[in-house]
CSV table of C-alpha atoms and ligand atoms in Angstrom, one decimal:
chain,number,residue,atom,x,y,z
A,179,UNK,CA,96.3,-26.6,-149.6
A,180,UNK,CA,97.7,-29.4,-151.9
A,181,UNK,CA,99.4,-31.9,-150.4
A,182,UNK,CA,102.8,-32.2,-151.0
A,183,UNK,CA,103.0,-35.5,-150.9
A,184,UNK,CA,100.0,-36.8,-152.8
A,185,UNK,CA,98.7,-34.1,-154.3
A,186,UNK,CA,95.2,-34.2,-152.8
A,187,UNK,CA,93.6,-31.6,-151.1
A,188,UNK,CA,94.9,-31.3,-147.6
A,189,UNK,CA,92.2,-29.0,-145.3
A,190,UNK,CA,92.7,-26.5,-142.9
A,191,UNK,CA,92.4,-27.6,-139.4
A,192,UNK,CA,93.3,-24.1,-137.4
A,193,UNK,CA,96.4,-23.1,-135.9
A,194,UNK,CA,98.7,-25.7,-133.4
A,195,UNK,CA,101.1,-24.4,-131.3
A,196,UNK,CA,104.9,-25.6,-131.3
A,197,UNK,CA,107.8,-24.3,-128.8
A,198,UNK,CA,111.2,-25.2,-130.4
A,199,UNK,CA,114.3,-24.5,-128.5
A,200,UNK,CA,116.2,-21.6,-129.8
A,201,UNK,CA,119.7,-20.1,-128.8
A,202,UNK,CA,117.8,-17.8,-126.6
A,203,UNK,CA,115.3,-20.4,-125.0
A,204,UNK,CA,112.4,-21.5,-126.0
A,205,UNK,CA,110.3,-20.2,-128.9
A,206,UNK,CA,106.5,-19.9,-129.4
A,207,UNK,CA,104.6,-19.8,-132.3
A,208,UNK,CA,101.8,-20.9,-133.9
A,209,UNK,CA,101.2,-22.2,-137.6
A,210,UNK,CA,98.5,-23.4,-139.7
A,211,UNK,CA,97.6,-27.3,-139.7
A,212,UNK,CA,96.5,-29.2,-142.3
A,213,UNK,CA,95.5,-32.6,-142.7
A,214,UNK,CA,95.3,-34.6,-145.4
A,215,UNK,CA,93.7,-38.0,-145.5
A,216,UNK,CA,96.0,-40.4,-146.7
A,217,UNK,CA,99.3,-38.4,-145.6
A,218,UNK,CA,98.2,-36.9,-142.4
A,219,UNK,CA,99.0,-33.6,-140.6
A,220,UNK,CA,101.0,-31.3,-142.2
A,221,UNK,CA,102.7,-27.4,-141.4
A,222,UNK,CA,103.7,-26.5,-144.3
A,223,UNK,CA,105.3,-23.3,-142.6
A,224,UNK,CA,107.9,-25.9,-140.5
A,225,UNK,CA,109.7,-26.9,-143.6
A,226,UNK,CA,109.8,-23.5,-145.0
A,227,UNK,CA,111.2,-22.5,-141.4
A,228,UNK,CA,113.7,-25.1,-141.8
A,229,UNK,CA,112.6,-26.1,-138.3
A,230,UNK,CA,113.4,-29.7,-137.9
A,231,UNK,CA,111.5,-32.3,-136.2
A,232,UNK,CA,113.4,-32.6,-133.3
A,233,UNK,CA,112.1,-29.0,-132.1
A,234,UNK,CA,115.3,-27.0,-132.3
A,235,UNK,CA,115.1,-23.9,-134.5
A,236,UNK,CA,117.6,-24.1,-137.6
A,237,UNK,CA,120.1,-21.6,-135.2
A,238,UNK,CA,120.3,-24.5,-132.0
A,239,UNK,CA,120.5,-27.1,-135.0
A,240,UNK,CA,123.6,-25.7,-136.3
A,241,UNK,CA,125.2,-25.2,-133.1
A,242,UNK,CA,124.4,-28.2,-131.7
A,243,UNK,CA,125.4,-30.7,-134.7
A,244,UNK,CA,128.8,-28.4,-134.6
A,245,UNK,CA,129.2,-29.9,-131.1
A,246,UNK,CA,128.4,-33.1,-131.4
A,247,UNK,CA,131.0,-32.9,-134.9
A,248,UNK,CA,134.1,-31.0,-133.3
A,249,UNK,CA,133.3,-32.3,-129.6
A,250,UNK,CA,135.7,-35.6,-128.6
A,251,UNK,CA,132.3,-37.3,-127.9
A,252,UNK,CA,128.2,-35.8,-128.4
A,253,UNK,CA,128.1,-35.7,-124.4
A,254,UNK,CA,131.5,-33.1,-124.3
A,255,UNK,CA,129.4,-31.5,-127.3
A,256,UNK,CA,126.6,-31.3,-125.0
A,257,UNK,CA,128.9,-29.6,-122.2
A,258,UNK,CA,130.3,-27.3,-124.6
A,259,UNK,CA,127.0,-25.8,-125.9
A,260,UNK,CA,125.9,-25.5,-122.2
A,261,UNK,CA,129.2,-23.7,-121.5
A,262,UNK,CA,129.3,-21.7,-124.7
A,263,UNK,CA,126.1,-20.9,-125.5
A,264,UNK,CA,124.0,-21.7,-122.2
A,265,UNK,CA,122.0,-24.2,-124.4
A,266,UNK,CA,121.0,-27.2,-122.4
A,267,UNK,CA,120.3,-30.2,-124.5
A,268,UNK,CA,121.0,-33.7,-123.7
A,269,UNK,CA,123.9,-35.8,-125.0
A,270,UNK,CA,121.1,-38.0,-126.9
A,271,UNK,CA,119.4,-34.6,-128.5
A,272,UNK,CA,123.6,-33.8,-129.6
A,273,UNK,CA,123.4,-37.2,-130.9
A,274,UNK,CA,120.6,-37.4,-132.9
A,275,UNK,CA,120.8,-33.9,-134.0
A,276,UNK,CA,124.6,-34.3,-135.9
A,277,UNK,CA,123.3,-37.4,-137.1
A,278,UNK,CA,120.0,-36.0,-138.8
A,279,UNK,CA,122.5,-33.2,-140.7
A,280,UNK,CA,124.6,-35.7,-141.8
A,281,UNK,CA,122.0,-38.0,-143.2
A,282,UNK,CA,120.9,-34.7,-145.1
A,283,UNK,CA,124.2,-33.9,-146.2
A,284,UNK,CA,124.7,-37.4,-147.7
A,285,UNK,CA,121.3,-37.5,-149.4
A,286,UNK,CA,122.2,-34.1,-151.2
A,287,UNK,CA,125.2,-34.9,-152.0
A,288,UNK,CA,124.0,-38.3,-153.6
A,289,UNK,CA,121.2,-36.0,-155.2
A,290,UNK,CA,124.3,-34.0,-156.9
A,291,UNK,CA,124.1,-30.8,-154.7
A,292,UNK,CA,126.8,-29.0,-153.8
A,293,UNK,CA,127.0,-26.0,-151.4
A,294,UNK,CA,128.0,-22.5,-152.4
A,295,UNK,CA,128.7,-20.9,-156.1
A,296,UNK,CA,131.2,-21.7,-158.6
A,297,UNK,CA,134.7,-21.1,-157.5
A,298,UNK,CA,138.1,-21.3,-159.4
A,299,UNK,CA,140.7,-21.4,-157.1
A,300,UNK,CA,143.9,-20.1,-158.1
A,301,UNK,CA,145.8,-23.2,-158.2
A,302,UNK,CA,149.7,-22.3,-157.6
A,303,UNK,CA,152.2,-23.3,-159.4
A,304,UNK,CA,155.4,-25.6,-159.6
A,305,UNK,CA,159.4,-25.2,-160.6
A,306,UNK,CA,158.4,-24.8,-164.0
A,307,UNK,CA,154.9,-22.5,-164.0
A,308,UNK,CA,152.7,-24.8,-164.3
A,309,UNK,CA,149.3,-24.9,-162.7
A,310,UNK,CA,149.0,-27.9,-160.3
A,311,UNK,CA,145.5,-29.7,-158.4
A,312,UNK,CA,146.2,-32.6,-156.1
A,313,UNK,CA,143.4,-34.7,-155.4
A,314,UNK,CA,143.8,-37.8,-152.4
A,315,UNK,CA,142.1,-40.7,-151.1
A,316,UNK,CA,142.7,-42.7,-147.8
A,317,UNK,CA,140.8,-44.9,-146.0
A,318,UNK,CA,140.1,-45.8,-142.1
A,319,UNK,CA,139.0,-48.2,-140.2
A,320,UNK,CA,135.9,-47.9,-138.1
A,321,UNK,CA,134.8,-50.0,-134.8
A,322,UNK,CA,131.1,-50.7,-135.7
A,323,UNK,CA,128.6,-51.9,-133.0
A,324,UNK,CA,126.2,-54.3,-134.4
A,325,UNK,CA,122.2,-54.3,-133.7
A,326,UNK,CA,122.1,-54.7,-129.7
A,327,UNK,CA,125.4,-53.6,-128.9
A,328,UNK,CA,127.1,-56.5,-130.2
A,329,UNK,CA,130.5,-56.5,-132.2
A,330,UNK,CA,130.7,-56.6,-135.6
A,331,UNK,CA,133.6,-56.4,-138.3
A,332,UNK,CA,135.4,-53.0,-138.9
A,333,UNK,CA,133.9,-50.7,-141.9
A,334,UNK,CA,136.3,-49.1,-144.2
A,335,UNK,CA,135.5,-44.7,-144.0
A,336,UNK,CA,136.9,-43.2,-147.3
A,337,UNK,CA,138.2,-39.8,-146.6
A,338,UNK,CA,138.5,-38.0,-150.3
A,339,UNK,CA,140.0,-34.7,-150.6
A,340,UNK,CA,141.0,-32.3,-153.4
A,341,UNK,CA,143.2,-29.3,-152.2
A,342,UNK,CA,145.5,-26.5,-153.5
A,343,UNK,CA,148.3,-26.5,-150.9
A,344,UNK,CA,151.0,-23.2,-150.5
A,345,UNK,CA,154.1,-23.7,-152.7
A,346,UNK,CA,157.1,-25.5,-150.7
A,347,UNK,CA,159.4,-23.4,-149.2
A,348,UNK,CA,161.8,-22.4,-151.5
A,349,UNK,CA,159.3,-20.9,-154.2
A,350,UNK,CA,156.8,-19.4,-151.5
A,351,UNK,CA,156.5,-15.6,-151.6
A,352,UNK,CA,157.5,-13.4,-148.5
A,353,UNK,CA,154.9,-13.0,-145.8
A,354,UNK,CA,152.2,-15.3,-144.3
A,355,UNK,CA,151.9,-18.7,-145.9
A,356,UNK,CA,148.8,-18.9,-147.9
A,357,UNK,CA,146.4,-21.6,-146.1
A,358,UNK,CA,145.4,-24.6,-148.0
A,359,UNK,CA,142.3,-24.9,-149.9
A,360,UNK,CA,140.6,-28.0,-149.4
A,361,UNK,CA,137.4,-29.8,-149.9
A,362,UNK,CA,136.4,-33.5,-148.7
A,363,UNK,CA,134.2,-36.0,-149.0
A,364,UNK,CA,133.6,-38.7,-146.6
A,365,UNK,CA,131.9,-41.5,-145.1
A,366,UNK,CA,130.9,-45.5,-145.0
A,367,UNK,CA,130.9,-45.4,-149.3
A,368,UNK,CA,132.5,-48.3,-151.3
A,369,UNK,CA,135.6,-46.7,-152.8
A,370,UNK,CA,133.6,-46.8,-156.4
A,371,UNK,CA,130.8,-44.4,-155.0
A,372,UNK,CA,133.4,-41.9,-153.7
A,373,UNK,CA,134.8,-41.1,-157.3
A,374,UNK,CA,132.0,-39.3,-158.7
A,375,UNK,CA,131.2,-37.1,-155.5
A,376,UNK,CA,135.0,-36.3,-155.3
A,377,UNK,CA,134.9,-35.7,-159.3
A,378,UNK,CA,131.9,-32.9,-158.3
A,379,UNK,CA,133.8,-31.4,-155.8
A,380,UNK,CA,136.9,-30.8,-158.1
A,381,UNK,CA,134.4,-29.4,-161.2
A,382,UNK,CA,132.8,-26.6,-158.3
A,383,UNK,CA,136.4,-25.5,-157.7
A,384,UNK,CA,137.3,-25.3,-161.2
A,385,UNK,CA,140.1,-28.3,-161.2
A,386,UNK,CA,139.8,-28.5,-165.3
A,387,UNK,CA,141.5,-25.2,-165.4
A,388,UNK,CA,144.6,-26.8,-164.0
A,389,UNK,CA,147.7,-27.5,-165.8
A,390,UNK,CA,148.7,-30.9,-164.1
A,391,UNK,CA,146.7,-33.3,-162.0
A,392,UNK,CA,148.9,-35.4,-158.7
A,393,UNK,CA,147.5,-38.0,-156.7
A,394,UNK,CA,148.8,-38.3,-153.7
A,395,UNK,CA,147.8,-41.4,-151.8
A,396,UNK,CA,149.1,-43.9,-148.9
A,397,UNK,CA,149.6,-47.2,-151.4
A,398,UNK,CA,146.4,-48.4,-150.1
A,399,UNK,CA,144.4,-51.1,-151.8
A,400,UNK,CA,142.6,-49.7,-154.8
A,401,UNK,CA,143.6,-45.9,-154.1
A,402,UNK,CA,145.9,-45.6,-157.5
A,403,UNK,CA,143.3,-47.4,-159.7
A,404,UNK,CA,140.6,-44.8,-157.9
A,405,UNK,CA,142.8,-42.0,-158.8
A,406,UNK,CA,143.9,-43.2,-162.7
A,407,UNK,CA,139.9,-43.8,-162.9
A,408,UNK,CA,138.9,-40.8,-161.8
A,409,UNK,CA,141.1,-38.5,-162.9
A,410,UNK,CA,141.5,-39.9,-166.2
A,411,UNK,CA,144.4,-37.5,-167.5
A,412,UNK,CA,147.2,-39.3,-169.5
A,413,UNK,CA,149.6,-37.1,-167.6
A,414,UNK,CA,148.5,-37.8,-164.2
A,415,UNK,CA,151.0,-37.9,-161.7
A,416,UNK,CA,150.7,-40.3,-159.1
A,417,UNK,CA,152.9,-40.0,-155.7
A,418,UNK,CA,152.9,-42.2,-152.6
A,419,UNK,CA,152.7,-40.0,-149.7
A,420,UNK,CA,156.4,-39.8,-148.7
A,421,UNK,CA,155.6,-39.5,-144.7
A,422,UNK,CA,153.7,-42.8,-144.7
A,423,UNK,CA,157.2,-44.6,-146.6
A,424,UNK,CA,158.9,-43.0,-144.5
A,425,UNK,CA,156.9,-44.7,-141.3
A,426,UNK,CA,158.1,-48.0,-142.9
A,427,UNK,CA,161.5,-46.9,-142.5
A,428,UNK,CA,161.5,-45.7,-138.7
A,429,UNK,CA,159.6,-48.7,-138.0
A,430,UNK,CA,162.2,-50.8,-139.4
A,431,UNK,CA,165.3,-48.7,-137.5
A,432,UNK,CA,163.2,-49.3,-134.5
A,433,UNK,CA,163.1,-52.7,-135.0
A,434,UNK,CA,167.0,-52.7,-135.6
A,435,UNK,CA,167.7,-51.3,-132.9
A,436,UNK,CA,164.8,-52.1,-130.0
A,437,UNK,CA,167.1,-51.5,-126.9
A,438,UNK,CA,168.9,-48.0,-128.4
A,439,UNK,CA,166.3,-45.1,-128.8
A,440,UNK,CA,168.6,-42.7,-130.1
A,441,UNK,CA,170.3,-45.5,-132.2
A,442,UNK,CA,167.1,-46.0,-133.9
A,443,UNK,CA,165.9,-42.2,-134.4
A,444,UNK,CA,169.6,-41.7,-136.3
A,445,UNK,CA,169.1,-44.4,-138.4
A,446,UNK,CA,165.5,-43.6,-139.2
A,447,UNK,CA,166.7,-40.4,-139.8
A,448,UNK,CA,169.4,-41.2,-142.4
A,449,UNK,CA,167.1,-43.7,-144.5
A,450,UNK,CA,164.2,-41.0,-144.8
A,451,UNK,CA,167.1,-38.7,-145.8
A,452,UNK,CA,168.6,-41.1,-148.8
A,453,UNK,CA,164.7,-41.9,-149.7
A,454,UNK,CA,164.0,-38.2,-149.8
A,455,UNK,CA,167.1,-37.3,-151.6
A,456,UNK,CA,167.7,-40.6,-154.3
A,457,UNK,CA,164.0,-42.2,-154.4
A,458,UNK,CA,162.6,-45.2,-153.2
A,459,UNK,CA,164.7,-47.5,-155.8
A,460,UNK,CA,167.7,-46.7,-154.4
A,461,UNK,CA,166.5,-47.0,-151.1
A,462,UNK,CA,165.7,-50.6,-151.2
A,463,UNK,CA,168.7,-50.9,-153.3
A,464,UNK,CA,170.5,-50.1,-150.1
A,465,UNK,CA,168.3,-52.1,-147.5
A,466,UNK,CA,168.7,-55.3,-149.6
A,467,UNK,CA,172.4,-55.1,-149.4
A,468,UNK,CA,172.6,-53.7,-145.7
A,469,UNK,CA,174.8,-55.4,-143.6
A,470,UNK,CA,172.5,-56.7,-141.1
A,471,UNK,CA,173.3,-58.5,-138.2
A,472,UNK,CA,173.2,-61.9,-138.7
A,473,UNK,CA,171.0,-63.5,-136.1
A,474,UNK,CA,167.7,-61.5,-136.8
A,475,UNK,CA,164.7,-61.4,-134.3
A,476,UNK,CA,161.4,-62.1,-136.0
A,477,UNK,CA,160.5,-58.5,-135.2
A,478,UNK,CA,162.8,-56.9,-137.5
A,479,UNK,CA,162.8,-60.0,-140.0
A,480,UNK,CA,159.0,-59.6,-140.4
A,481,UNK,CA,159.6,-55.6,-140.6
A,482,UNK,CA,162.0,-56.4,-143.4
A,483,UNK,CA,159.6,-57.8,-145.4
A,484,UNK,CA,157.1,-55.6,-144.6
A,485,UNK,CA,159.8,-52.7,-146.1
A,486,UNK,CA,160.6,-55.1,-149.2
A,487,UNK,CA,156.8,-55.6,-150.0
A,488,UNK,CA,155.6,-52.4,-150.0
A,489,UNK,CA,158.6,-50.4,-151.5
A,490,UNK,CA,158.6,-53.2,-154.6
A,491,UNK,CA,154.7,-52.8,-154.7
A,492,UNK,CA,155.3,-48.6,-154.9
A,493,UNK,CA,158.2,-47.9,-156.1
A,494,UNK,CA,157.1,-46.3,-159.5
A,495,UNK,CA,155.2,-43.5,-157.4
A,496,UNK,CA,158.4,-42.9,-154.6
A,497,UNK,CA,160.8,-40.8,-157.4
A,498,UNK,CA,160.6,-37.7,-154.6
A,499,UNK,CA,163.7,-36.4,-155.9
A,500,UNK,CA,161.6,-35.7,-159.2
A,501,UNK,CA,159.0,-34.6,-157.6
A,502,UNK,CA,161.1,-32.1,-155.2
A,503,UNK,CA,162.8,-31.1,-158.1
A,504,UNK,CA,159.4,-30.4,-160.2
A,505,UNK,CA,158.1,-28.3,-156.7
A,506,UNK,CA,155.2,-30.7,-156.6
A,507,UNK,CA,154.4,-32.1,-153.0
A,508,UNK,CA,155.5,-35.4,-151.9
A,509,UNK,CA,153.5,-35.9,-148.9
A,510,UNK,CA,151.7,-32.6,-147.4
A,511,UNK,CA,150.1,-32.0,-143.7
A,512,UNK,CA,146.6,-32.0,-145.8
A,513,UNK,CA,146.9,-36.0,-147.0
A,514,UNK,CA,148.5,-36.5,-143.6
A,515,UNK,CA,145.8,-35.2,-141.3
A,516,UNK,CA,143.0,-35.6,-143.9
A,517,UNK,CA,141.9,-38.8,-142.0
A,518,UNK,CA,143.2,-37.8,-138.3
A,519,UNK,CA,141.2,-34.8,-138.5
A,520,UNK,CA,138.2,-35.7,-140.9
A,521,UNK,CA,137.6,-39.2,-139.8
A,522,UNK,CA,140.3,-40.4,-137.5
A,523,UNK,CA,140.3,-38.1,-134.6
A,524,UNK,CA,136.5,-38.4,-134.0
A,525,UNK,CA,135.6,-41.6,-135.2
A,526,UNK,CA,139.2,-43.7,-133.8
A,527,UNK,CA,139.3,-42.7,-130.2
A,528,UNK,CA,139.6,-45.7,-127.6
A,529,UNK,CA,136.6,-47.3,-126.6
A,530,UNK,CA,134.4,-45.4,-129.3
A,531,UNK,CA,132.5,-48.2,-131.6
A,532,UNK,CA,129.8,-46.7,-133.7
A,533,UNK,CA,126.6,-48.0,-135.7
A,534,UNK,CA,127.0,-47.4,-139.2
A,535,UNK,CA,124.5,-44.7,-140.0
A,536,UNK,CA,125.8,-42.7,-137.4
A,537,UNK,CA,129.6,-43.3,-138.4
A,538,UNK,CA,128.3,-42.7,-142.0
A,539,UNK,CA,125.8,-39.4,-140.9
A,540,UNK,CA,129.2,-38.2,-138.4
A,541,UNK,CA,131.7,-38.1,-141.3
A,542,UNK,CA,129.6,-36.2,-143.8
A,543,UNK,CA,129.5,-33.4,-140.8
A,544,UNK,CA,133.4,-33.3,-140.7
A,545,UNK,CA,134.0,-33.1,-143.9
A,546,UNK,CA,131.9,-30.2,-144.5
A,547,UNK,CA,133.1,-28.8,-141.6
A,548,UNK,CA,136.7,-29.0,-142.4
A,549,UNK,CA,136.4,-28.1,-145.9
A,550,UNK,CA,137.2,-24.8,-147.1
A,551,UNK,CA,136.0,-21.9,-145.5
A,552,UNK,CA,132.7,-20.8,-146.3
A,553,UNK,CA,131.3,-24.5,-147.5
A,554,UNK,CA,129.9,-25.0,-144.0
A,555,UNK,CA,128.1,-21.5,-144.1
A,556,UNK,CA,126.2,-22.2,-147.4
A,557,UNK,CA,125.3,-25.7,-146.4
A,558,UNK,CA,123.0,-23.8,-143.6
A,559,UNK,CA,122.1,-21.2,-145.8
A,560,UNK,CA,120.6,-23.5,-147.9
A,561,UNK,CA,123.0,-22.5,-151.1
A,562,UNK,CA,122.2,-25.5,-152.9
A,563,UNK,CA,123.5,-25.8,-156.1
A,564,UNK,CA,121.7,-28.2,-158.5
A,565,UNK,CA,123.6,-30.2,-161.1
A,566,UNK,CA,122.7,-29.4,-164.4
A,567,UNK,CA,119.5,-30.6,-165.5
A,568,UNK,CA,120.4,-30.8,-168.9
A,569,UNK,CA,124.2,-33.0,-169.9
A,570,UNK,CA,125.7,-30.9,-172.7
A,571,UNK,CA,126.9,-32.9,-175.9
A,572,UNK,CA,130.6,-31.9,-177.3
B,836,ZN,ZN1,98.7,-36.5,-149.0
């Protein structure tokens, strides 16, 4: 044969024997060798096989890299494959496994593939008929473990999303409520290298075809510029994710009241209310002319600030009576869990610190995995969708 690498001739050397581990056990087979003199050995009929070099047919592979991704840890993803499918691989093999998809998801992703056809979703539509795609962005911190287990600073995870949530309430048709659409991206990327696989995402979904673009993000550093960047329509609407102002808000009755739980849960209660219901303006209209008591601890003194600062910083994106009005969403269970259950869940738990290929390899696994039905499925079935070879000039 030619070799693939090199493109010398690559001889025959017989057949070798290999026994991967399959969901039934072990498997035996033998393929042809080759060797080629600069590369070395090669079996051609691995690769086509999609047999990996850690021995597991592509069947274990799949099963066992859904473990290690969905598992609390890779060694309850090892119990969990020996419980559920009677597959016995170490919590090292679970380990190593996840990690090698995830490096291969990232590297076709940063090749431009994307997984499955075309789709259009049929975005749904707001008070007044329009056509609506939300796109978000949030980030996380990460505990990283240096070279020889020794601390090292935090890395930032980017957790991207664009969705297609179910009308609110009032507008939503009788019946079940349709489930959200939603495709991420994420992992260890500056926030600049997340725009253009996010952007890729929204094309293979058709977001073009929608009427109005909203950002939803948390008033992080650099999300709105990502979004205005990115998706660069003049009528973009940007919204700060109404449960995360709202946090600001309990945390500040809580700090008002510290001794009187229920004190604090009414009074949390009735500033989320006015912010929902007259906008963030008014809101700190109110809290600057509170009557508050006038010996402050430095708890609640410092979590006034904290209030003043970020509702000044945001308020041009905190107009929820607008948006409510406009049936757009002001703060939906997808941006809210997009980082608990992409990133945060797995990556966040106590005690966990990570090396950053594996963080990096790990969140590339979620996000396929809890992206839309069916995206996980043609990632293993090898539907690989090229970009275009060719840009087309308008
Ligand atoms: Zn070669």
């Amino acid at each position: 044969m030619t070799c693939p690498r090199c493109g010398q001739a690559a001889a025959y050397h017989g057949d070798r024997e290999r026994s991967p581990l399959g969901l039934f056990g072990p498997i035996r087979y033998r393929r042809a060798y080759y060797y080629c003199r600069r590369c070395g050995g090669l079996c051609p009929f691995d690769a086509r096989a999609h047999l990996s070099a850690r021995a597991l047919t592509p069947a274990a592979e799949r099963l066992a890299t859904l473990a290690g991704g969905v598992a609390d840890s890779f060694g309850k993803g090892a119990d969990l494959l020996r419980e559920m499918a009677g597959l016995r691989l170490s919590e090292s093999t679970v380990e190593r496994t996840t990690e090698d998809v995830g490096a291969r998801l990232a590297a076709l992703l940063a090749a431009g593939i994307t997984f499955g056809p075309p789709v259009r979703w049929d975005w749904r539509r707001d008070a007044r008929g329009r056509t609506v795609a939300y796109v978000t962005v949030d980030a996380t911190g990460t505990r990283q473990q240096g070279p020889g287990g020794a601390a090292a600073e935090g890395r930032m995870a980017y957790v991207a999303g664009v969705y297609n949530p179910p009308p609110a309430d009032g507008r939503r048709p009788a019946g079940a409520a349709p489930a959200v659409q939603a495709r991420y991206v994420a992992g260890l990327y500056g926030l600049a290298d997340v725009g253009p696989l996010l952007r890729r995402q929204a094309a293979q979904v058709g977001m073009e075809a929608a009427e109005l673009w909203v950002a939803l993000t948390d008033g992080g550093s650099g999300l709105e510029d990502f979004a205005r960047h990115n998706f660069n329509r003049p009528d973009l609407v940007l919204i700060l994710d109404f449960y995360h102002a709202a946090s600001y808000l309990e945390k500040l009755a809580r700090a008002l009241h510290p001794a009187d739980e229920a004190a604090a849960v009414a009074q949390a209660r009735q500033w989320c209310q006015l912010l929902q219901e007259e906008g963030g303006a008014t809101t700190l209209a109110v809290l600057r002319e509170w009557a508050w008591p006038a010996r402050q601890p430095a708890a609640l003194r410092a979590q006034r600030a904290a209030v003043e600062e970020y509702f000044a910083k945001n308020v041009h994106r905190m107009e929820y009576p607008e948006y409510r009005a406009e049936g757009w969403q002001i703060g939906s269970g997808v941006v809210e869990s997009a980082c608990k259950t992409v990133v945060g869940q797995r990556l966040k738990g106590a005690g966990k610190r990570w090396g950053e290929d594996g963080a990096h390899a790990l969140c590339h696994v979620r996000a396929l995995y809890r992206s839309e039905k069916g995206q996980w499925e043609a990632f293993w079935q090898h539907q690989h969708a090229s970009p275009p070879a060719v840009q087309q000039l308008n």
